[in-house]
């Protein structure tokens, strides 16, 4: 309930009245017309651009960071419209690969960095790939800003009903260790 309230509070699209009468969360927020862009290496003005993952923890924490960067620090922000399906995709996006969402052709031969942050990334599952990318892109590789402050694990989770139905219908175990059942041999 608390997470849903925070999410509704931070995202105006939730249909609820949010913030102060001036439309901000902070009384002393930098007015929208005074917010500034970053400047690219080519001298182009660009907003601080977030890559927003689809999971709730990323959306809530990203919203908080977006508000702080825009209202307190005074920067213009933008959010990538495509949500990365995984943290691995986000690494390719942060590297500026042209088709980062395409697992068969990432488009890294023509790169242009457009995204600056992804909050709540679960990249440790891909350590071997990240190490290979570090060798190729060295200084350009995205870096972690540290822990979010809570432990977590990634994995594939199935409802118990689906696991039981598969085992009962075909004898196929969906958990790797259940294949060691001696009664099946």
Short mmCIF file of N, CA and C in Angstrom, two decimals:
data_model
loop_
_atom_site.label_atom_id
_atom_site.label_comp_id
_atom_site.label_asym_id
_atom_site.label_seq_id
_atom_site.Cartn_x
_atom_site.Cartn_y
_atom_site.Cartn_z
N UNK A 1 0.82 -1.20 0.00
CA UNK A 1 0.00 0.00 0.00
C UNK A 1 0.86 1.25 0.00
N UNK A 2 1.94 1.25 0.78
CA UNK A 2 2.81 2.41 0.84
C UNK A 2 3.46 2.66 -0.53
N UNK A 3 3.95 1.59 -1.17
CA UNK A 3 4.59 1.75 -2.47
C UNK A 3 3.61 2.29 -3.49
N UNK A 4 2.39 1.79 -3.48
CA UNK A 4 1.39 2.28 -4.43
C UNK A 4 1.06 3.74 -4.17
N UNK A 5 0.98 4.14 -2.91
CA UNK A 5 0.72 5.54 -2.59
C UNK A 5 1.86 6.41 -3.08
N UNK A 6 3.09 6.00 -2.82
CA UNK A 6 4.24 6.78 -3.26
C UNK A 6 4.25 6.88 -4.78
N UNK A 7 3.99 5.78 -5.46
CA UNK A 7 3.96 5.79 -6.92
C UNK A 7 2.88 6.74 -7.43
N UNK A 8 1.70 6.69 -6.85
CA UNK A 8 0.62 7.59 -7.27
C UNK A 8 0.98 9.04 -6.96
N UNK A 9 1.62 9.27 -5.84
CA UNK A 9 2.00 10.63 -5.46
C UNK A 9 3.03 11.22 -6.41
N UNK A 10 3.98 10.40 -6.83
CA UNK A 10 5.08 10.90 -7.65
C UNK A 10 4.73 10.98 -9.13
N UNK A 11 3.79 10.21 -9.59
CA UNK A 11 3.45 10.19 -11.01
C UNK A 11 2.12 10.90 -11.24
N UNK A 12 2.14 12.12 -11.75
CA UNK A 12 0.89 12.84 -12.00
C UNK A 12 -0.08 12.07 -12.88
N UNK A 13 0.42 11.19 -13.72
CA UNK A 13 -0.46 10.45 -14.62
C UNK A 13 -1.39 9.51 -13.86
N UNK A 14 -1.17 9.36 -12.55
CA UNK A 14 -2.03 8.47 -11.77
C UNK A 14 -3.43 9.05 -11.59
N UNK A 15 -3.63 10.31 -11.99
CA UNK A 15 -4.95 10.91 -11.92
C UNK A 15 -5.25 11.56 -10.59
N UNK A 16 -4.28 11.67 -9.73
CA UNK A 16 -4.47 12.30 -8.44
C UNK A 16 -3.84 13.68 -8.42
N UNK A 17 -4.36 14.56 -7.59
CA UNK A 17 -3.73 15.87 -7.41
C UNK A 17 -2.39 15.64 -6.72
N UNK A 18 -1.34 16.26 -7.22
CA UNK A 18 -0.02 16.03 -6.65
C UNK A 18 0.69 17.34 -6.38
N UNK A 19 1.59 17.31 -5.42
CA UNK A 19 2.49 18.43 -5.20
C UNK A 19 1.82 19.68 -4.67
N UNK A 20 2.54 20.77 -4.81
CA UNK A 20 2.11 22.08 -4.36
C UNK A 20 1.30 22.79 -5.44
N UNK A 21 0.68 23.91 -5.09
CA UNK A 21 -0.10 24.63 -6.11
C UNK A 21 0.69 25.01 -7.36
N UNK A 22 2.01 25.18 -7.23
CA UNK A 22 2.82 25.52 -8.42
C UNK A 22 3.19 24.28 -9.23
N UNK A 23 2.67 23.09 -8.85
CA UNK A 23 2.91 21.87 -9.61
C UNK A 23 4.21 21.17 -9.28
N UNK A 24 4.86 21.55 -8.19
CA UNK A 24 6.13 20.94 -7.81
C UNK A 24 5.98 20.22 -6.48
N UNK A 25 7.01 19.50 -6.10
CA UNK A 25 7.03 18.83 -4.80
C UNK A 25 7.71 19.70 -3.74
N UNK A 26 8.55 20.64 -4.17
CA UNK A 26 9.28 21.50 -3.25
C UNK A 26 8.85 22.95 -3.41
N UNK A 27 8.68 23.64 -2.29
CA UNK A 27 8.30 25.06 -2.35
C UNK A 27 9.34 25.90 -3.07
N UNK A 28 10.61 25.56 -2.87
CA UNK A 28 11.69 26.36 -3.47
C UNK A 28 12.25 25.72 -4.75
N UNK A 29 11.40 24.98 -5.45
CA UNK A 29 11.83 24.31 -6.70
C UNK A 29 12.26 25.33 -7.74
N UNK A 30 13.27 24.95 -8.52
CA UNK A 30 13.71 25.79 -9.64
C UNK A 30 12.56 25.84 -10.64
N UNK A 31 12.09 27.05 -11.02
CA UNK A 31 10.99 27.14 -11.99
C UNK A 31 11.37 26.47 -13.31
N UNK A 32 10.38 25.88 -13.97
CA UNK A 32 10.60 25.15 -15.22
C UNK A 32 11.35 26.01 -16.24
N UNK A 33 10.98 27.27 -16.35
CA UNK A 33 11.61 28.13 -17.37
C UNK A 33 13.07 28.46 -17.06
N UNK A 34 13.54 28.18 -15.84
CA UNK A 34 14.94 28.44 -15.49
C UNK A 34 15.80 27.17 -15.48
N UNK A 35 15.19 26.05 -15.75
CA UNK A 35 15.96 24.79 -15.74
C UNK A 35 16.83 24.72 -16.99
N UNK A 36 17.95 24.03 -16.84
CA UNK A 36 18.95 24.00 -17.91
C UNK A 36 19.20 22.58 -18.40
N UNK A 37 19.78 22.51 -19.59
CA UNK A 37 20.19 21.24 -20.18
C UNK A 37 21.66 20.98 -19.87
N UNK A 38 22.08 19.74 -20.11
CA UNK A 38 23.50 19.42 -20.17
C UNK A 38 24.00 19.85 -21.54
N UNK A 39 25.30 19.84 -21.73
CA UNK A 39 25.88 20.13 -23.04
C UNK A 39 26.68 18.92 -23.48
N UNK A 40 26.38 18.40 -24.66
CA UNK A 40 27.08 17.22 -25.17
C UNK A 40 28.50 17.59 -25.59
N UNK A 41 29.30 16.58 -25.90
CA UNK A 41 30.68 16.79 -26.37
C UNK A 41 30.69 17.59 -27.68
N UNK A 42 29.59 17.49 -28.43
CA UNK A 42 29.47 18.22 -29.70
C UNK A 42 28.91 19.63 -29.50
N UNK A 43 28.65 20.02 -28.25
CA UNK A 43 28.12 21.34 -27.95
C UNK A 43 26.61 21.45 -28.04
N UNK A 44 25.91 20.31 -28.18
CA UNK A 44 24.45 20.31 -28.27
C UNK A 44 23.82 20.33 -26.88
N UNK A 45 22.74 21.08 -26.68
CA UNK A 45 22.02 21.01 -25.40
C UNK A 45 21.19 19.72 -25.35
N UNK A 46 21.32 18.98 -24.27
CA UNK A 46 20.56 17.73 -24.11
C UNK A 46 20.05 17.64 -22.68
N UNK A 47 18.83 17.13 -22.50
CA UNK A 47 18.31 16.95 -21.14
C UNK A 47 19.00 15.79 -20.43
N UNK A 48 18.93 15.78 -19.11
CA UNK A 48 19.37 14.61 -18.35
C UNK A 48 18.33 13.54 -18.65
N UNK A 49 18.75 12.46 -19.32
CA UNK A 49 17.80 11.46 -19.81
C UNK A 49 17.89 10.17 -19.02
N UNK A 50 16.74 9.73 -18.54
CA UNK A 50 16.62 8.51 -17.75
C UNK A 50 16.16 7.36 -18.62
N UNK A 51 16.68 6.19 -18.32
CA UNK A 51 16.20 4.94 -18.88
C UNK A 51 15.38 4.32 -17.77
N UNK A 52 14.09 4.18 -17.96
CA UNK A 52 13.20 3.74 -16.89
C UNK A 52 12.79 2.29 -17.08
N UNK A 53 13.22 1.46 -16.15
CA UNK A 53 12.88 0.04 -16.19
C UNK A 53 11.41 -0.15 -15.84
N UNK A 54 10.87 -1.29 -16.17
CA UNK A 54 9.46 -1.56 -15.97
C UNK A 54 9.07 -2.03 -14.58
N UNK A 55 10.02 -2.37 -13.74
CA UNK A 55 9.64 -2.89 -12.43
C UNK A 55 9.38 -1.74 -11.46
N UNK A 56 8.49 -2.00 -10.49
CA UNK A 56 8.00 -0.95 -9.59
C UNK A 56 9.10 -0.25 -8.81
N UNK A 57 10.06 -0.99 -8.28
CA UNK A 57 11.10 -0.35 -7.48
C UNK A 57 11.90 0.65 -8.30
N UNK A 58 12.13 0.35 -9.57
CA UNK A 58 12.85 1.28 -10.44
C UNK A 58 12.01 2.51 -10.73
N UNK A 59 10.73 2.33 -10.94
CA UNK A 59 9.87 3.46 -11.25
C UNK A 59 9.72 4.42 -10.08
N UNK A 60 9.58 3.88 -8.88
CA UNK A 60 9.44 4.74 -7.70
C UNK A 60 10.73 5.49 -7.43
N UNK A 61 11.85 4.79 -7.38
CA UNK A 61 13.11 5.47 -7.06
C UNK A 61 13.55 6.41 -8.17
N UNK A 62 13.29 6.06 -9.41
CA UNK A 62 13.62 6.96 -10.51
C UNK A 62 12.81 8.25 -10.41
N UNK A 63 11.54 8.14 -10.05
CA UNK A 63 10.70 9.33 -9.88
C UNK A 63 11.28 10.28 -8.85
N UNK A 64 11.75 9.73 -7.75
CA UNK A 64 12.34 10.57 -6.70
C UNK A 64 13.59 11.28 -7.23
N UNK A 65 14.46 10.54 -7.91
CA UNK A 65 15.69 11.12 -8.46
C UNK A 65 15.36 12.17 -9.52
N UNK A 66 14.38 11.88 -10.37
CA UNK A 66 13.96 12.85 -11.40
C UNK A 66 13.51 14.16 -10.77
N UNK A 67 12.73 14.07 -9.70
CA UNK A 67 12.24 15.27 -9.01
C UNK A 67 13.40 16.05 -8.41
N UNK A 68 14.33 15.36 -7.77
CA UNK A 68 15.47 16.05 -7.17
C UNK A 68 16.33 16.74 -8.22
N UNK A 69 16.59 16.06 -9.33
CA UNK A 69 17.44 16.64 -10.38
C UNK A 69 16.76 17.83 -11.04
N UNK A 70 15.46 17.75 -11.26
CA UNK A 70 14.77 18.86 -11.92
C UNK A 70 14.45 20.00 -10.97
N UNK A 71 13.86 19.70 -9.84
CA UNK A 71 13.40 20.76 -8.95
C UNK A 71 14.48 21.36 -8.07
N UNK A 72 15.42 20.56 -7.62
CA UNK A 72 16.46 21.06 -6.71
C UNK A 72 17.71 21.47 -7.48
N UNK A 73 18.16 20.63 -8.40
CA UNK A 73 19.38 20.94 -9.15
C UNK A 73 19.10 21.83 -10.36
N UNK A 74 17.87 21.85 -10.82
CA UNK A 74 17.49 22.76 -11.90
C UNK A 74 17.80 22.29 -13.30
N UNK A 75 17.78 20.98 -13.53
CA UNK A 75 18.04 20.46 -14.88
C UNK A 75 16.74 20.01 -15.55
N UNK A 76 16.71 20.10 -16.86
CA UNK A 76 15.62 19.55 -17.65
C UNK A 76 15.84 18.05 -17.74
N UNK A 77 14.78 17.29 -17.53
CA UNK A 77 14.91 15.84 -17.62
C UNK A 77 14.03 15.29 -18.73
N UNK A 78 14.38 14.10 -19.19
CA UNK A 78 13.59 13.37 -20.18
C UNK A 78 13.65 11.90 -19.79
N UNK A 79 12.68 11.14 -20.25
CA UNK A 79 12.63 9.70 -19.98
C UNK A 79 12.51 8.98 -21.31
N UNK A 80 13.38 8.00 -21.53
CA UNK A 80 13.33 7.15 -22.73
C UNK A 80 11.96 6.46 -22.79
N UNK A 81 11.26 6.54 -23.91
CA UNK A 81 9.93 5.93 -23.99
C UNK A 81 9.93 4.41 -23.97
N UNK A 82 11.04 3.78 -24.38
CA UNK A 82 11.11 2.31 -24.37
C UNK A 82 11.70 1.84 -23.04
N UNK A 83 11.00 0.95 -22.37
CA UNK A 83 11.53 0.37 -21.14
C UNK A 83 12.41 -0.82 -21.50
N UNK A 84 13.60 -0.89 -20.94
CA UNK A 84 14.46 -2.04 -21.25
C UNK A 84 13.88 -3.32 -20.64
N UNK A 85 13.84 -4.41 -21.40
CA UNK A 85 13.33 -5.66 -20.86
C UNK A 85 14.23 -6.24 -19.77
N UNK A 86 15.50 -5.87 -19.79
CA UNK A 86 16.44 -6.38 -18.77
C UNK A 86 17.52 -5.34 -18.51
N UNK A 87 18.26 -5.56 -17.45
CA UNK A 87 19.37 -4.66 -17.14
C UNK A 87 20.49 -4.78 -18.16
N UNK A 88 20.61 -5.93 -18.83
CA UNK A 88 21.61 -6.07 -19.88
C UNK A 88 21.31 -5.11 -21.04
N UNK A 89 20.04 -5.04 -21.43
CA UNK A 89 19.65 -4.10 -22.49
C UNK A 89 19.99 -2.67 -22.08
N UNK A 90 19.84 -2.37 -20.81
CA UNK A 90 20.13 -1.01 -20.34
C UNK A 90 21.61 -0.66 -20.48
N UNK A 91 22.49 -1.63 -20.33
CA UNK A 91 23.93 -1.38 -20.50
C UNK A 91 24.20 -0.95 -21.94
N UNK A 92 23.63 -1.67 -22.90
CA UNK A 92 23.81 -1.31 -24.31
C UNK A 92 23.21 0.06 -24.62
N UNK A 93 22.09 0.36 -23.99
CA UNK A 93 21.47 1.68 -24.17
C UNK A 93 22.38 2.77 -23.62
N UNK A 94 22.90 2.57 -22.42
CA UNK A 94 23.75 3.58 -21.80
C UNK A 94 25.06 3.76 -22.57
N UNK A 95 25.50 2.73 -23.28
CA UNK A 95 26.69 2.85 -24.13
C UNK A 95 26.39 3.63 -25.42
N UNK A 96 25.11 3.85 -25.70
CA UNK A 96 24.74 4.60 -26.89
C UNK A 96 24.55 3.76 -28.13
N UNK A 97 24.42 2.45 -27.97
CA UNK A 97 24.21 1.58 -29.14
C UNK A 97 22.88 1.93 -29.81
N UNK A 98 22.90 2.03 -31.12
CA UNK A 98 21.75 2.54 -31.88
C UNK A 98 20.49 1.69 -31.73
N UNK A 99 20.64 0.37 -31.68
CA UNK A 99 19.48 -0.52 -31.54
C UNK A 99 19.67 -1.40 -30.31
N UNK A 100 19.84 -0.77 -29.17
CA UNK A 100 20.15 -1.46 -27.92
C UNK A 100 19.10 -2.50 -27.53
N UNK A 101 17.86 -2.35 -27.97
CA UNK A 101 16.78 -3.25 -27.62
C UNK A 101 16.78 -4.53 -28.45
N UNK A 102 17.58 -4.58 -29.52
CA UNK A 102 17.63 -5.72 -30.43
C UNK A 102 18.76 -6.66 -30.01
N UNK A 103 18.42 -7.77 -29.41
CA UNK A 103 19.43 -8.69 -28.87
C UNK A 103 20.32 -9.31 -29.94
N UNK A 104 19.88 -9.36 -31.20
CA UNK A 104 20.70 -9.96 -32.25
C UNK A 104 21.58 -8.94 -32.97
N UNK A 105 21.24 -7.65 -32.85
CA UNK A 105 22.05 -6.61 -33.49
C UNK A 105 21.91 -5.32 -32.67
N UNK A 106 22.81 -5.11 -31.73
CA UNK A 106 22.71 -3.99 -30.78
C UNK A 106 23.03 -2.63 -31.42
N UNK A 107 23.69 -2.63 -32.57
CA UNK A 107 24.01 -1.37 -33.23
C UNK A 107 25.11 -0.59 -32.55
N UNK A 108 26.05 -1.28 -31.95
CA UNK A 108 27.13 -0.60 -31.21
C UNK A 108 28.21 -0.03 -32.14
N UNK A 109 28.17 -0.40 -33.42
CA UNK A 109 29.17 0.15 -34.35
C UNK A 109 28.91 1.64 -34.61
N UNK A 110 27.67 2.06 -34.42
CA UNK A 110 27.34 3.49 -34.54
C UNK A 110 26.71 3.92 -33.22
N UNK A 111 27.52 4.45 -32.34
CA UNK A 111 27.05 4.80 -31.00
C UNK A 111 26.96 6.31 -30.81
N UNK A 112 25.95 6.71 -30.06
CA UNK A 112 25.82 8.09 -29.62
C UNK A 112 25.11 8.05 -28.27
N UNK A 113 25.80 8.45 -27.23
CA UNK A 113 25.24 8.38 -25.88
C UNK A 113 24.12 9.41 -25.75
N UNK A 114 22.93 8.92 -25.39
CA UNK A 114 21.76 9.78 -25.23
C UNK A 114 21.14 9.65 -23.84
N UNK A 115 21.52 8.64 -23.11
CA UNK A 115 20.92 8.34 -21.81
C UNK A 115 21.97 8.47 -20.71
N UNK A 116 21.56 8.98 -19.59
CA UNK A 116 22.52 9.28 -18.53
C UNK A 116 22.35 8.45 -17.27
N UNK A 117 21.15 7.97 -16.99
CA UNK A 117 20.91 7.23 -15.76
C UNK A 117 19.88 6.14 -15.92
N UNK A 118 20.13 5.05 -15.21
CA UNK A 118 19.11 4.04 -14.99
C UNK A 118 19.16 3.71 -13.51
N UNK A 119 18.06 3.84 -12.87
CA UNK A 119 17.98 3.60 -11.43
C UNK A 119 17.48 2.19 -11.19
N UNK A 120 18.11 1.49 -10.24
CA UNK A 120 17.69 0.15 -9.82
C UNK A 120 17.93 -0.90 -10.90
N UNK A 121 19.18 -1.00 -11.31
CA UNK A 121 19.58 -1.97 -12.33
C UNK A 121 20.03 -3.26 -11.65
N UNK A 122 19.66 -4.37 -12.24
CA UNK A 122 20.03 -5.69 -11.71
C UNK A 122 21.05 -6.33 -12.65
N UNK A 123 22.17 -5.69 -12.81
CA UNK A 123 23.17 -6.08 -13.81
C UNK A 123 24.08 -7.22 -13.39
N UNK A 124 24.13 -7.58 -12.12
CA UNK A 124 25.10 -8.59 -11.66
C UNK A 124 24.89 -9.96 -12.29
N UNK A 125 23.71 -10.21 -12.81
CA UNK A 125 23.44 -11.47 -13.50
C UNK A 125 24.30 -11.59 -14.75
N UNK A 126 24.74 -10.47 -15.30
CA UNK A 126 25.45 -10.44 -16.59
C UNK A 126 26.92 -10.08 -16.44
N UNK A 127 27.54 -10.45 -15.34
CA UNK A 127 28.92 -10.05 -15.06
C UNK A 127 29.87 -10.41 -16.19
N UNK A 128 29.77 -11.61 -16.76
CA UNK A 128 30.69 -12.02 -17.82
C UNK A 128 30.55 -11.14 -19.06
N UNK A 129 29.32 -10.76 -19.41
CA UNK A 129 29.12 -9.89 -20.57
C UNK A 129 29.64 -8.48 -20.28
N UNK A 130 29.36 -8.00 -19.08
CA UNK A 130 29.81 -6.66 -18.69
C UNK A 130 31.33 -6.59 -18.70
N UNK A 131 32.00 -7.62 -18.22
CA UNK A 131 33.47 -7.63 -18.25
C UNK A 131 34.00 -7.58 -19.68
N UNK A 132 33.33 -8.28 -20.60
CA UNK A 132 33.74 -8.22 -22.01
C UNK A 132 33.53 -6.83 -22.58
N UNK A 133 32.40 -6.20 -22.25
CA UNK A 133 32.12 -4.85 -22.73
C UNK A 133 33.11 -3.83 -22.16
N UNK A 134 33.53 -4.04 -20.91
CA UNK A 134 34.52 -3.15 -20.30
C UNK A 134 35.83 -3.17 -21.07
N UNK A 135 36.21 -4.35 -21.56
CA UNK A 135 37.44 -4.46 -22.34
C UNK A 135 37.34 -3.68 -23.65
N UNK A 136 36.16 -3.67 -24.25
CA UNK A 136 35.96 -2.99 -25.53
C UNK A 136 35.80 -1.48 -25.35
N UNK A 137 34.96 -1.08 -24.39
CA UNK A 137 34.58 0.32 -24.27
C UNK A 137 35.25 1.07 -23.12
N UNK A 138 36.04 0.39 -22.35
CA UNK A 138 36.83 0.93 -21.23
C UNK A 138 36.19 2.11 -20.49
N UNK A 139 36.65 3.31 -20.78
CA UNK A 139 36.24 4.51 -20.05
C UNK A 139 34.78 4.90 -20.31
N UNK A 140 34.20 4.39 -21.37
CA UNK A 140 32.83 4.76 -21.72
C UNK A 140 31.78 3.87 -21.05
N UNK A 141 32.24 2.84 -20.39
CA UNK A 141 31.33 1.88 -19.76
C UNK A 141 30.55 2.54 -18.62
N UNK A 142 29.23 2.35 -18.56
CA UNK A 142 28.47 2.89 -17.43
C UNK A 142 28.99 2.32 -16.11
N UNK A 143 28.95 3.12 -15.09
CA UNK A 143 29.43 2.68 -13.78
C UNK A 143 28.29 2.68 -12.78
N UNK A 144 28.41 1.83 -11.79
CA UNK A 144 27.40 1.77 -10.75
C UNK A 144 27.63 2.89 -9.75
N UNK A 145 26.55 3.47 -9.28
CA UNK A 145 26.65 4.52 -8.26
C UNK A 145 26.49 3.93 -6.87
N UNK A 146 26.38 2.63 -6.79
CA UNK A 146 26.28 1.97 -5.49
C UNK A 146 24.95 1.27 -5.30
N UNK A 147 24.79 0.73 -4.13
CA UNK A 147 23.60 -0.05 -3.78
C UNK A 147 22.39 0.86 -3.56
N UNK A 148 21.22 0.33 -3.83
CA UNK A 148 19.98 1.05 -3.55
C UNK A 148 19.66 0.99 -2.06
N UNK A 149 20.37 0.15 -1.33
CA UNK A 149 20.15 0.06 0.11
C UNK A 149 19.30 -1.11 0.55
N UNK A 150 18.92 -1.96 -0.38
CA UNK A 150 18.17 -3.16 -0.01
C UNK A 150 18.69 -4.34 -0.82
N UNK A 151 18.75 -5.52 -0.19
CA UNK A 151 19.21 -6.70 -0.93
C UNK A 151 18.07 -7.27 -1.78
N UNK A 152 18.44 -7.94 -2.83
CA UNK A 152 17.43 -8.57 -3.68
C UNK A 152 18.05 -9.64 -4.53
N UNK A 153 17.22 -10.44 -5.13
CA UNK A 153 17.67 -11.50 -6.02
C UNK A 153 16.82 -11.48 -7.28
N UNK A 154 17.44 -11.87 -8.37
CA UNK A 154 16.69 -12.00 -9.61
C UNK A 154 16.47 -13.47 -9.88
N UNK A 155 15.45 -13.77 -10.62
CA UNK A 155 15.18 -15.16 -10.96
C UNK A 155 13.91 -15.28 -11.76
N UNK A 156 13.59 -16.48 -12.14
CA UNK A 156 12.35 -16.76 -12.83
C UNK A 156 11.42 -17.41 -11.82
N UNK A 157 10.26 -16.85 -11.67
CA UNK A 157 9.31 -17.34 -10.68
C UNK A 157 8.04 -17.77 -11.38
N UNK A 158 7.57 -18.96 -11.03
CA UNK A 158 6.36 -19.52 -11.63
C UNK A 158 5.36 -19.82 -10.52
N UNK A 159 4.08 -19.68 -10.83
CA UNK A 159 3.06 -20.06 -9.84
C UNK A 159 3.15 -21.57 -9.57
N UNK A 160 2.91 -21.96 -8.33
CA UNK A 160 2.98 -23.37 -7.96
C UNK A 160 2.03 -24.21 -8.80
N UNK A 161 0.88 -23.65 -9.17
CA UNK A 161 -0.10 -24.38 -9.99
C UNK A 161 0.52 -24.79 -11.32
N UNK A 162 1.26 -23.88 -11.97
CA UNK A 162 1.88 -24.19 -13.27
C UNK A 162 2.94 -25.28 -13.11
N UNK A 163 3.72 -25.21 -12.05
CA UNK A 163 4.75 -26.21 -11.80
C UNK A 163 4.11 -27.58 -11.60
N UNK A 164 3.06 -27.64 -10.78
CA UNK A 164 2.38 -28.90 -10.49
C UNK A 164 1.72 -29.47 -11.75
N UNK A 165 1.07 -28.62 -12.54
CA UNK A 165 0.41 -29.09 -13.77
C UNK A 165 1.41 -29.68 -14.75
N UNK A 166 2.56 -29.06 -14.91
CA UNK A 166 3.58 -29.58 -15.84
C UNK A 166 4.09 -30.93 -15.37
N UNK A 167 4.34 -31.04 -14.08
CA UNK A 167 4.86 -32.30 -13.54
C UNK A 167 3.81 -33.40 -13.68
N UNK A 168 2.57 -33.11 -13.35
CA UNK A 168 1.51 -34.12 -13.38
C UNK A 168 1.10 -34.50 -14.80
N UNK A 169 1.10 -33.57 -15.72
CA UNK A 169 0.64 -33.83 -17.09
C UNK A 169 1.68 -34.57 -17.92
N UNK A 170 2.95 -34.21 -17.79
CA UNK A 170 3.96 -34.77 -18.69
C UNK A 170 5.16 -35.37 -17.97
N UNK A 171 5.21 -35.19 -16.67
CA UNK A 171 6.37 -35.67 -15.93
C UNK A 171 7.57 -34.74 -16.06
N UNK A 172 7.35 -33.57 -16.65
CA UNK A 172 8.44 -32.60 -16.82
C UNK A 172 8.50 -31.72 -15.58
N UNK A 173 9.67 -31.69 -14.99
CA UNK A 173 9.87 -30.84 -13.81
C UNK A 173 10.39 -29.48 -14.26
N UNK A 174 9.77 -28.43 -13.80
CA UNK A 174 10.20 -27.09 -14.17
C UNK A 174 11.31 -26.58 -13.25
N UNK A 175 11.51 -27.23 -12.12
CA UNK A 175 12.63 -26.87 -11.25
C UNK A 175 13.77 -27.82 -11.59
N UNK A 176 14.97 -27.30 -11.74
CA UNK A 176 16.09 -28.13 -12.20
C UNK A 176 16.36 -29.31 -11.28
N UNK A 177 16.21 -29.14 -9.99
CA UNK A 177 16.58 -30.19 -9.04
C UNK A 177 15.55 -31.32 -8.99
N UNK A 178 14.33 -31.07 -9.43
CA UNK A 178 13.31 -32.11 -9.38
C UNK A 178 13.57 -33.22 -10.39
N UNK A 179 14.40 -32.97 -11.37
CA UNK A 179 14.76 -34.01 -12.33
C UNK A 179 15.58 -35.12 -11.69
N UNK A 180 15.99 -34.92 -10.47
CA UNK A 180 16.78 -35.93 -9.77
C UNK A 180 15.90 -36.91 -9.02
N UNK A 181 14.61 -36.91 -9.25
CA UNK A 181 13.67 -37.80 -8.58
C UNK A 181 13.88 -39.23 -9.11
N UNK A 182 14.34 -40.13 -8.27
CA UNK A 182 14.67 -41.49 -8.67
C UNK A 182 13.44 -42.27 -9.15
N UNK A 183 12.24 -41.88 -8.71
CA UNK A 183 11.04 -42.62 -9.12
C UNK A 183 10.73 -42.44 -10.61
N UNK A 184 11.38 -41.50 -11.27
CA UNK A 184 11.12 -41.27 -12.69
C UNK A 184 11.98 -42.17 -13.58
N UNK A 185 12.90 -42.90 -12.98
CA UNK A 185 13.83 -43.71 -13.78
C UNK A 185 13.54 -45.18 -13.65
#
